[in-house]
Amino acid sequence: MTVQEIKNRFRIIGNSPLLDRAIDIARQVAATDLSVLITGESGTGKEAFPQIIHQSSARKHNHYIAVNCGAIPEGTIDSELFGHEKGAFTGAHDTRKGYFEVADGGTIFLDEVGELPLPTQVRLLRVLETGEYIRVGSSKVMKTNVRIVAATNVNMLQLMEKGRFREDLYYRLNTVPLIIPPLRERKEDIPLLFRKFASDFADKYHMPPIKLTPDAEKILINYYWKGNIRQLKNVTEQISVIEKNREIDATTISSYLPDNAVGTLPAIFRPSGGDGNIPNELSEKELLYKILFELRKDVIDLKSIVYGILEKGEPISGPGSNTRILHKIDKDIRSMETALQLPHVDAQVQEHNGKDVEISQTLDEREHDIIRRTVEKHHGNKKAAAKELGISERTLFRKMKEV
């Protein structure tokens, strides 16, 4: 099947290149028996891809079983997956087949695989390596021929670092990684999905479909969509049911979207504490302070480079705007610090040409010093000094008066 035929069969909406790439990988890997690990945020539609793999494979006429590993209690998950013998534990009145026995020759989809307890991970690893397992309460080794497709919405590398997921199992499952893009990386698909959901809910509730104004569509496209497709579907259903006016404007759509703009900023965490626990995320003010601090460091580095060039007597191309641009950036950062009531940040020393040199806290002081030394270099010839500095003589005279 082609990518478009798969979209039609499994009712996948979207034309994003990232989405098409994920479908194409699923289509290609289906012909093999390789294990696949699907990663992606919650609500991105990961559950469709194991079915694509199964239905496009030679196993399509055998069982396909989807298992939500996070929904099965730890005490019973081994019994669910591998079966149990009669009397193996309290309540085990009969022998029971597990999913790996039932799905022999088919495919098992392990959703939320990161939630598996460690003892179960050991059993699963043995199945992946040898195709062997043992029922709970039995000593008889059984064989199975099952294709395993797993999915997770958590960072598996972090789980391994915490000792909550086996590294050897991770690499067995992750033979073929399949990444499902979040909705915010598929912006071109958002209007298509909205119209599809609006049409479906119009049929379901016997009412005209809702439509978006251009401004409302822009808001929808640029929203962060932390809950991805699931969140978009829920929002569309709410609006379809509640709003009497079937044309939705920007004000109306905004009232249904929680304010999660902070979620688009970089995720910054404090270092882990002595107890090994990871603290909560920084507050919004701390986050902005961190960003401004990094920005100021970049400006200071840029100042050092420009001043180094000027000190060497090398001309800087352009109509004398270099120092003005730096001055404006420096001033804008200070204004933001003041508006946000953040502590003022300045670096006192910067390494330059292998030596520690002082960097002024204000750009004006440093600029005046450069002008003074350049004029002295040319023995008072202001025309030559202005040419080297890349400014006009009039500007040079004005700046000299300010000193």
PDB file of N, CA, C and O in Angstrom, residues 113-115 121 152 154-166:
ATOM      1  N   VAL A 113       4.629   1.205  27.554  1.00  0.00           N
ATOM      2  CA  VAL A 113       5.545   0.134  27.938  1.00  0.00           C
ATOM      3  C   VAL A 113       6.469   0.562  29.081  1.00  0.00           C
ATOM      4  O   VAL A 113       6.987  -0.278  29.828  1.00  0.00           O
ATOM      5  N   GLY A 114       6.671   1.869  29.239  1.00  0.00           N
ATOM      6  CA  GLY A 114       7.514   2.358  30.326  1.00  0.00           C
ATOM      7  C   GLY A 114       6.941   2.102  31.702  1.00  0.00           C
ATOM      8  O   GLY A 114       7.654   2.224  32.708  1.00  0.00           O
ATOM      9  N   GLU A 115       5.650   1.723  31.774  1.00  0.00           N
ATOM     10  CA  GLU A 115       5.003   1.450  33.057  1.00  0.00           C
ATOM     11  C   GLU A 115       5.189   0.004  33.515  1.00  0.00           C
ATOM     12  O   GLU A 115       4.747  -0.363  34.597  1.00  0.00           O
ATOM     13  N   GLN A 121       9.626  -6.886  33.020  1.00  0.00           N
ATOM     14  CA  GLN A 121      10.581  -6.529  31.976  1.00  0.00           C
ATOM     15  C   GLN A 121      11.562  -7.674  31.707  1.00  0.00           C
ATOM     16  O   GLN A 121      11.943  -7.923  30.563  1.00  0.00           O
ATOM     17  N   THR A 152       5.365   4.593  23.872  1.00  0.00           N
ATOM     18  CA  THR A 152       5.521   5.326  25.121  1.00  0.00           C
ATOM     19  C   THR A 152       5.446   6.816  24.851  1.00  0.00           C
ATOM     20  O   THR A 152       5.791   7.279  23.769  1.00  0.00           O
ATOM     21  N   VAL A 154       6.784   8.804  27.417  1.00  0.00           N
ATOM     22  CA  VAL A 154       7.741   9.293  28.410  1.00  0.00           C
ATOM     23  C   VAL A 154       9.158   9.147  27.857  1.00  0.00           C
ATOM     24  O   VAL A 154       9.395   8.421  26.893  1.00  0.00           O
ATOM     25  N   ASN A 155      10.085   9.836  28.491  1.00  0.00           N
ATOM     26  CA  ASN A 155      11.486   9.780  28.085  1.00  0.00           C
ATOM     27  C   ASN A 155      12.109   8.507  28.637  1.00  0.00           C
ATOM     28  O   ASN A 155      12.385   8.389  29.826  1.00  0.00           O
ATOM     29  N   MET A 156      12.346   7.539  27.779  1.00  0.00           N
ATOM     30  CA  MET A 156      12.853   6.246  28.220  1.00  0.00           C
ATOM     31  C   MET A 156      14.287   6.348  28.749  1.00  0.00           C
ATOM     32  O   MET A 156      14.681   5.590  29.635  1.00  0.00           O
ATOM     33  N   LEU A 157      15.063   7.275  28.209  1.00  0.00           N
ATOM     34  CA  LEU A 157      16.432   7.429  28.684  1.00  0.00           C
ATOM     35  C   LEU A 157      16.449   7.883  30.137  1.00  0.00           C
ATOM     36  O   LEU A 157      17.285   7.443  30.939  1.00  0.00           O
ATOM     37  N   GLN A 158      15.509   8.751  30.502  1.00  0.00           N
ATOM     38  CA  GLN A 158      15.412   9.185  31.897  1.00  0.00           C
ATOM     39  C   GLN A 158      14.984   8.033  32.793  1.00  0.00           C
ATOM     40  O   GLN A 158      15.477   7.890  33.916  1.00  0.00           O
ATOM     41  N   LEU A 159      14.067   7.197  32.315  1.00  0.00           N
ATOM     42  CA  LEU A 159      13.650   6.042  33.100  1.00  0.00           C
ATOM     43  C   LEU A 159      14.821   5.105  33.346  1.00  0.00           C
ATOM     44  O   LEU A 159      14.972   4.540  34.430  1.00  0.00           O
ATOM     45  N   MET A 160      15.664   4.917  32.331  1.00  0.00           N
ATOM     46  CA  MET A 160      16.824   4.042  32.500  1.00  0.00           C
ATOM     47  C   MET A 160      17.817   4.630  33.492  1.00  0.00           C
ATOM     48  O   MET A 160      18.405   3.911  34.305  1.00  0.00           O
ATOM     49  N   GLU A 161      18.006   5.950  33.449  1.00  0.00           N
ATOM     50  CA  GLU A 161      18.917   6.590  34.389  1.00  0.00           C
ATOM     51  C   GLU A 161      18.435   6.425  35.828  1.00  0.00           C
ATOM     52  O   GLU A 161      19.246   6.313  36.757  1.00  0.00           O
ATOM     53  N   LYS A 162      17.120   6.400  36.005  1.00  0.00           N
ATOM     54  CA  LYS A 162      16.558   6.234  37.351  1.00  0.00           C
ATOM     55  C   LYS A 162      16.457   4.769  37.767  1.00  0.00           C
ATOM     56  O   LYS A 162      16.026   4.470  38.883  1.00  0.00           O
ATOM     57  N   GLY A 163      16.840   3.871  36.861  1.00  0.00           N
ATOM     58  CA  GLY A 163      16.774   2.452  37.179  1.00  0.00           C
ATOM     59  C   GLY A 163      15.381   1.867  37.108  1.00  0.00           C
ATOM     60  O   GLY A 163      15.131   0.775  37.636  1.00  0.00           O
ATOM     61  N   ARG A 164      14.463   2.534  36.399  1.00  0.00           N
ATOM     62  CA  ARG A 164      13.084   2.066  36.307  1.00  0.00           C
ATOM     63  C   ARG A 164      12.806   1.301  35.013  1.00  0.00           C
ATOM     64  O   ARG A 164      11.714   0.765  34.832  1.00  0.00           O
ATOM     65  N   PHE A 165      13.788   1.265  34.121  1.00  0.00           N
ATOM     66  CA  PHE A 165      13.605   0.508  32.883  1.00  0.00           C
ATOM     67  C   PHE A 165      14.947  -0.080  32.472  1.00  0.00           C
ATOM     68  O   PHE A 165      15.978   0.600  32.491  1.00  0.00           O
ATOM     69  N   ARG A 166      14.922  -1.346  32.094  1.00  0.00           N
ATOM     70  CA  ARG A 166      16.151  -2.043  31.742  1.00  0.00           C
ATOM     71  C   ARG A 166      16.714  -1.542  30.425  1.00  0.00           C
ATOM     72  O   ARG A 166      15.989  -1.425  29.418  1.00  0.00           O
TER      73      ARG A 166
END
